[in-house]
XYZ file of C-alpha atoms in Angstrom:
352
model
C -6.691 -10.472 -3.788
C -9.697 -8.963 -2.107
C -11.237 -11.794 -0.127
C -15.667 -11.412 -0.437
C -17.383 -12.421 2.041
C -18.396 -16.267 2.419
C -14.683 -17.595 1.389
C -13.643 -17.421 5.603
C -16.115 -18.434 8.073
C -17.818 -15.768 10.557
C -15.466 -16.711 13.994
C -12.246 -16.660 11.858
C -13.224 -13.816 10.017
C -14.219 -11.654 13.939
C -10.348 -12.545 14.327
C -9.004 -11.525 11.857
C -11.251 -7.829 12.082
C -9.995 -8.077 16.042
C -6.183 -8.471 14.574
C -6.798 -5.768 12.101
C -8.387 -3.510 14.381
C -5.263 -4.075 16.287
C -2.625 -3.205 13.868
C -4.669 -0.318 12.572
C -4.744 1.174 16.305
C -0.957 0.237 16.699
C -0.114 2.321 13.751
C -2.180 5.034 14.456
C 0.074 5.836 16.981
C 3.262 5.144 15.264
C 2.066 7.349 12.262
C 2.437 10.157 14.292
C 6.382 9.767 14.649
C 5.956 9.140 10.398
C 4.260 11.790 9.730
C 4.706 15.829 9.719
C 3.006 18.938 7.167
C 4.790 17.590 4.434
C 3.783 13.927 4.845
C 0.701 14.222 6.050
C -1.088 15.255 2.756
C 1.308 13.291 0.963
C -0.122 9.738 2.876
C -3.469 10.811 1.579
C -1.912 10.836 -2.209
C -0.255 7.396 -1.763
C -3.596 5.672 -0.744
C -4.804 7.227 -4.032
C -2.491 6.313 -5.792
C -2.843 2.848 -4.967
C -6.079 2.937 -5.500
C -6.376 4.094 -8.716
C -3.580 1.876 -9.456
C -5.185 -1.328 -8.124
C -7.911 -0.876 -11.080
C -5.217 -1.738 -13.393
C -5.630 -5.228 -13.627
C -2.650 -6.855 -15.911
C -2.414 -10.340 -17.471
C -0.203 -12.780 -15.981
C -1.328 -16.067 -17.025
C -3.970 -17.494 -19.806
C -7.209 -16.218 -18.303
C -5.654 -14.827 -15.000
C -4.923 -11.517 -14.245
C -3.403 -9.546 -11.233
C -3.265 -6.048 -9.892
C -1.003 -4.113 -7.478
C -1.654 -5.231 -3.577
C 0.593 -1.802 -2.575
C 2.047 -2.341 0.646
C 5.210 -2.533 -0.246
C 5.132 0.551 -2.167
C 3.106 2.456 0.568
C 5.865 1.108 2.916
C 8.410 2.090 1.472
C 7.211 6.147 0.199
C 5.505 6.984 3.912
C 6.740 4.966 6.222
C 5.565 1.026 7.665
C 2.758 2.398 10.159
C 1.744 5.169 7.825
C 1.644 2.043 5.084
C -0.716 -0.116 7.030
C -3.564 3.560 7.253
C -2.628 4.037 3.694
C -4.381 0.701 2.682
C -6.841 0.350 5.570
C -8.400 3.076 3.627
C -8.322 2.413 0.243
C -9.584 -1.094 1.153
C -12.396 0.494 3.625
C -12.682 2.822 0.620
C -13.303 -0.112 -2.055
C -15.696 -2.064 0.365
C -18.158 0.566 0.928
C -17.943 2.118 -1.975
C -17.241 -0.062 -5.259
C -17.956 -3.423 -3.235
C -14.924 -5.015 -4.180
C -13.832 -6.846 -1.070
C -16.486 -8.344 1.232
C -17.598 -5.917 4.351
C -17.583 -9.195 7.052
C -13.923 -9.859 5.235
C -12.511 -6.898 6.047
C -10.382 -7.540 8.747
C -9.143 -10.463 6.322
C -8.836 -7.961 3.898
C -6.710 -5.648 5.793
C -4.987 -8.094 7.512
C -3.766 -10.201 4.398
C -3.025 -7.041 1.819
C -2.395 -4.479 3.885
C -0.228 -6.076 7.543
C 1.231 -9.019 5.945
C 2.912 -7.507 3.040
C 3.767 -4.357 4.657
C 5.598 -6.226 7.463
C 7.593 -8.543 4.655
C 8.382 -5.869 2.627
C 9.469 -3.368 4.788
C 11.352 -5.544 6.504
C 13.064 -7.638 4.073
C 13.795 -3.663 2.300
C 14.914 -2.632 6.015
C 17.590 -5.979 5.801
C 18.508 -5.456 1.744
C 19.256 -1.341 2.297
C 21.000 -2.564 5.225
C 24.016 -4.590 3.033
C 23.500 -2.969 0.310
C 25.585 -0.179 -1.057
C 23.675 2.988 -0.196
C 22.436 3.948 -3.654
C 19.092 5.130 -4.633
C 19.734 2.134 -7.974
C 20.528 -0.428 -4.899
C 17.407 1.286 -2.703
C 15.129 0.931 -6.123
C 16.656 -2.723 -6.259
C 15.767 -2.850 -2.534
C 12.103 -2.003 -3.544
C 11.610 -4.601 -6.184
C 12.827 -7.441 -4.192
C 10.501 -6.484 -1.036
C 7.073 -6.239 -3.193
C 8.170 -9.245 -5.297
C 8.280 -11.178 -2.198
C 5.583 -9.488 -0.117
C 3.047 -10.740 -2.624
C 3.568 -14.661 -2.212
C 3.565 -13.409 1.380
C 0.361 -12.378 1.452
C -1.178 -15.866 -0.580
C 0.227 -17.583 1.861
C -1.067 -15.603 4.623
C -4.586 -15.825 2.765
C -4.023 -19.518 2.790
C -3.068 -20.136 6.461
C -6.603 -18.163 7.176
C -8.688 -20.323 4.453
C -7.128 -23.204 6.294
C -8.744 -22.803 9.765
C -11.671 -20.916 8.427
C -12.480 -22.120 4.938
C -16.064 -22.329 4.337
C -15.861 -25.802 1.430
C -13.699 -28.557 1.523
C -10.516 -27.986 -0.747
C -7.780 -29.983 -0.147
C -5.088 -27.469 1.547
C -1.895 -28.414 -0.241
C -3.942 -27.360 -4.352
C -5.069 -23.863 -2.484
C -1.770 -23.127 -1.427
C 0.321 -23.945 -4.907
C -2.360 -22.650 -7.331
C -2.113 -19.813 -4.888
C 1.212 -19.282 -3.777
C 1.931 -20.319 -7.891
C -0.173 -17.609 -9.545
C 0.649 -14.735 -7.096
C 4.307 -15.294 -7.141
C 3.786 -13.704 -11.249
C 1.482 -11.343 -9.912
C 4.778 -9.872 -7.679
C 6.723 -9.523 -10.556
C 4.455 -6.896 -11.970
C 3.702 -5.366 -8.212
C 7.576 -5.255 -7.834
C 8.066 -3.571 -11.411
C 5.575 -1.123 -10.455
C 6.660 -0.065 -6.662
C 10.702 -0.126 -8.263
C 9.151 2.024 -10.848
C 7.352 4.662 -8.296
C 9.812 4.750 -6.152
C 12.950 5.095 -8.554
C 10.862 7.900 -9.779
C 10.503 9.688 -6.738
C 13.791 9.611 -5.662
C 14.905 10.781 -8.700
C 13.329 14.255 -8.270
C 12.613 14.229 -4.512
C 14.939 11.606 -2.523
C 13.737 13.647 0.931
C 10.267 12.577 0.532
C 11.020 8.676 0.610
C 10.719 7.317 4.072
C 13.016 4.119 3.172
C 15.483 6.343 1.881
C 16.392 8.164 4.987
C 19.800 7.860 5.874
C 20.722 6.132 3.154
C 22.967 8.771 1.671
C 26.407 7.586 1.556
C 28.528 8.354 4.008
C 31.486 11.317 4.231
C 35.099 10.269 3.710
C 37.700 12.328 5.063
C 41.511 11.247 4.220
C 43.624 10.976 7.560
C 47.030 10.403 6.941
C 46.908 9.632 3.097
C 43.943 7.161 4.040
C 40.378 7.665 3.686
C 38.053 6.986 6.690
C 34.362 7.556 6.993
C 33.485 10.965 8.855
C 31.697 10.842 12.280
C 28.367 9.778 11.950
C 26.128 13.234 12.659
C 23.277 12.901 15.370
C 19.850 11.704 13.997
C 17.712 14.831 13.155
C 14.629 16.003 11.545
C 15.696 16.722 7.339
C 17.618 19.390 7.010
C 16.410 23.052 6.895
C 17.003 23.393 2.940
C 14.742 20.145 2.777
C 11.948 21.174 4.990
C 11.795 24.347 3.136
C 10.749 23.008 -0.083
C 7.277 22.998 -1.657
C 5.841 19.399 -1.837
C 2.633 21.169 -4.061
C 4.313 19.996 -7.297
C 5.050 16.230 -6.130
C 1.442 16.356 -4.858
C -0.007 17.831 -8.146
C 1.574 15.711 -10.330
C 0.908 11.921 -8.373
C -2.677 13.251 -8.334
C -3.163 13.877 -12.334
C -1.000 10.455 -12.227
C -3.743 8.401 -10.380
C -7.057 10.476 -11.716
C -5.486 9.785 -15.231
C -4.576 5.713 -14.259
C -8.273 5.495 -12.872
C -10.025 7.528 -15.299
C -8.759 6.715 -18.327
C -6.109 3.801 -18.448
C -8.335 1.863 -16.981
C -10.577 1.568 -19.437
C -8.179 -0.760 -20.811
C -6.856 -3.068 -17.770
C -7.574 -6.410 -17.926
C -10.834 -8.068 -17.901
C -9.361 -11.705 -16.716
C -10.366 -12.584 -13.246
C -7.524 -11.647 -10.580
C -5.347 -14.672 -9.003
C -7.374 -15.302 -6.033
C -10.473 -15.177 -8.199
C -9.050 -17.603 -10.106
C -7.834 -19.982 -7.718
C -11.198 -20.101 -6.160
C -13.431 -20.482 -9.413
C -10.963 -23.659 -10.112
C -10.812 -25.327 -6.818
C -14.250 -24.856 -5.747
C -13.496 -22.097 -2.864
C -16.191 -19.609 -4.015
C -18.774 -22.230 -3.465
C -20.068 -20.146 -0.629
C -19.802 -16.841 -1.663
C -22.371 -14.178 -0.615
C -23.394 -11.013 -2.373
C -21.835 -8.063 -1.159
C -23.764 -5.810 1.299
C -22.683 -3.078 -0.889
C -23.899 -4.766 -4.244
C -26.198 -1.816 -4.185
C -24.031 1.375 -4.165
C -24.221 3.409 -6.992
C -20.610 2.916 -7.339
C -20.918 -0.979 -7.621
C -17.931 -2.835 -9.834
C -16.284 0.959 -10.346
C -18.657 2.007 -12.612
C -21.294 4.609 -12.143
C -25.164 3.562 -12.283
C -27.736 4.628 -14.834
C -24.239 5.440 -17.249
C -24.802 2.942 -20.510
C -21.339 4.220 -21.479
C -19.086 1.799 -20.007
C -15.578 4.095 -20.864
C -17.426 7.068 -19.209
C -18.861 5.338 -16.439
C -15.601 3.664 -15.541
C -14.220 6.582 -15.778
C -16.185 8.693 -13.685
C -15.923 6.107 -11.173
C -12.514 6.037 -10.865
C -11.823 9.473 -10.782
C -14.803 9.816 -7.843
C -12.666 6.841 -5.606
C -9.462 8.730 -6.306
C -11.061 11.924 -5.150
C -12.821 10.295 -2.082
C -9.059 8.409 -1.067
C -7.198 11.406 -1.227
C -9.750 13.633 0.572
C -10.613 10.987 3.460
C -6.624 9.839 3.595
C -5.098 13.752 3.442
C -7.876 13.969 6.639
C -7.379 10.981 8.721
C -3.193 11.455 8.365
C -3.420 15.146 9.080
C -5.330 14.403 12.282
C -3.050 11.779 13.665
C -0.303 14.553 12.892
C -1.906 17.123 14.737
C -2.241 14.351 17.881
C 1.493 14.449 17.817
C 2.835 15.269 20.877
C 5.116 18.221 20.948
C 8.957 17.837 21.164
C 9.751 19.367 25.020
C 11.268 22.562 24.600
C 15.092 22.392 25.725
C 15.645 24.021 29.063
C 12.082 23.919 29.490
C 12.301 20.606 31.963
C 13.935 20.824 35.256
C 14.261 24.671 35.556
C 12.808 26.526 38.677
């Protein structure tokens, strides 16, 4: 669903950068109550994991394809404000870089994929986890529900935008069911893929999701031949045993994941135009498109120029945007850790 430029007028478009710049700058400083040494490199991986990920275009209709919009999933693993960053920069990442998603549409961009569905989907998880029993099957459940839904979300969101700012004349009510229609499919596969992730994860390492904090069942103690749940304990950091644990191998292993999804499976994702690509070839909204201001980069359409070989060349690509996300990620999350203020030392306030 990246949005080029020429699809949303130049005063709606400065809005929707103004709104973006907003809710990037908003979750800067939330981040910093997200994230901690073991997150902080860990955001990094989940931005390139998305984006290698998001090159995996899969068929969802005849002659339509769609790809992961990761919100939900980023969400979900890192926490909402840390899930904004994580797609701000694959999606600055794939602008300047690959030119996939036009450089005057990035606010749209980042404003559509990345606030809109993480706001649904964390939210609508936040209410599901909320009544449902506290499983890591009903948190996976959770999952699916929240990026099947946060999809739509975000077609309608596109939608509402094209409306005011639309640069051809499309009737409003065929833009919003070809769109709303085709991305609703396009869910299903973005919710199989974040219940997948994130059932995986919490199988091996349940202390590294962010959703699934304080989700762990609660104590029963039996009082008088009945059992009653034991006193909630005070909201802390994870416990010691949890703190102390390596995150190297969960960090090695998601980044052979993505370098393998973008440099090799790839290859073999599907050609098909994505949904909102298809939407706008059929009802006339691409009539105004503009070439990318990045058309030139050397990493144009993720593939690497002067390479004939289009397996290698794709290849190479993808594994250079995977390295790129997960070095410029790992460094913008460690620095909004290390703004953290410090936790005031007990004893420290009030003394003589």
């Amino acid at each position: 669903m990246h949005v080029p430029d020429g699809f949303i007028n130049a005063p709606v478009s400065a809005v929707a950068g103004v709104v973006a710049a907003g809710a990037v700058a908003v979750s800067l400083r939330g981040a910093r109550r997200e994230l901690d040494e073991r997150t902080a490199p860990l955001a990094g991986l989940v931005a390139a994991f998305v984006f290698a990920v998001q090159m995996l275009n899969f068929p969802v209709a005849a002659g339509t394809s769609g790809h992961l919009l990761g919100g939900a999933l980023a969400a979900i693993l890192v926490g909402p404000y840390t899930g904004v960053l994580c797609i701000a920069v694959v999606l600055l990442m794939q602008g300047i870089l690959f030119a996939d998603g036009g450089l005057t549409a990035l606010g749209v961009n980042i404003t559509v994929m990345g606030v809109v569905t993480v706001v649904v989907a964390y939210a609508l998880f936040r209410g599901l986890t909320g009544v449902l029993p506290r499983t890591r099957r009903s948190t996976t459940a959770a999952a699916f529900v929240a990026a099947l839904v946060s999809v739509p979300a975000a077609a309608v969101a596109f939608t509402a935008l094209y409306a005011i700012g639309g640069t051809t004349d499309v009737p409003l009510g065929k833009v919003l069911t070809a769109m709303v229609g085709v991305h609703v499919l396009i869910g299903i596969g973005e919710a199989a893929i974040t219940a997948l992730t994130v059932g995986a994860v919490l199988a091996v390492r349940p202390d590294l999701v962010h959703g699934a904090q304080g989700l762990a069942a609660p104590l029963k103690l039996r009082v008088d031949g009945a059992l009653v749940d034991a006193p909630a304990a005070p909201a802390a950091e994870p416990a010691p045993a949890a703190r102390g644990r390596s995150t190297r191998g969960v960090w090695a292993t998601g980044l052979v994941a993505a370098l393998l999804l973008a440099g090799f499976v790839s290859y073999y994702a599907s050609a098909s135009p994505d949904g909102l690509e298809k939407v706008a070839a059929d009802k006339g909204i691409d009539e105004n498109v503009k070439e990318h201001g990045a058309a030139d980069s050397p990493l144009a359409d993720y593939g690497v120029k002067d390479i004939s070989d289009a397996r290698l060349s794709g290849g190479l690509a993808g594994v250079i945007g995977v390295g790129v996300t997960v070095a410029v990620g790992s460094g913008v999350f460690w620095a909004v850790h290390r703004r953290r203020r410090p936790e005031p030392v007990a004893g420290a306030l009030g003394s003589d």
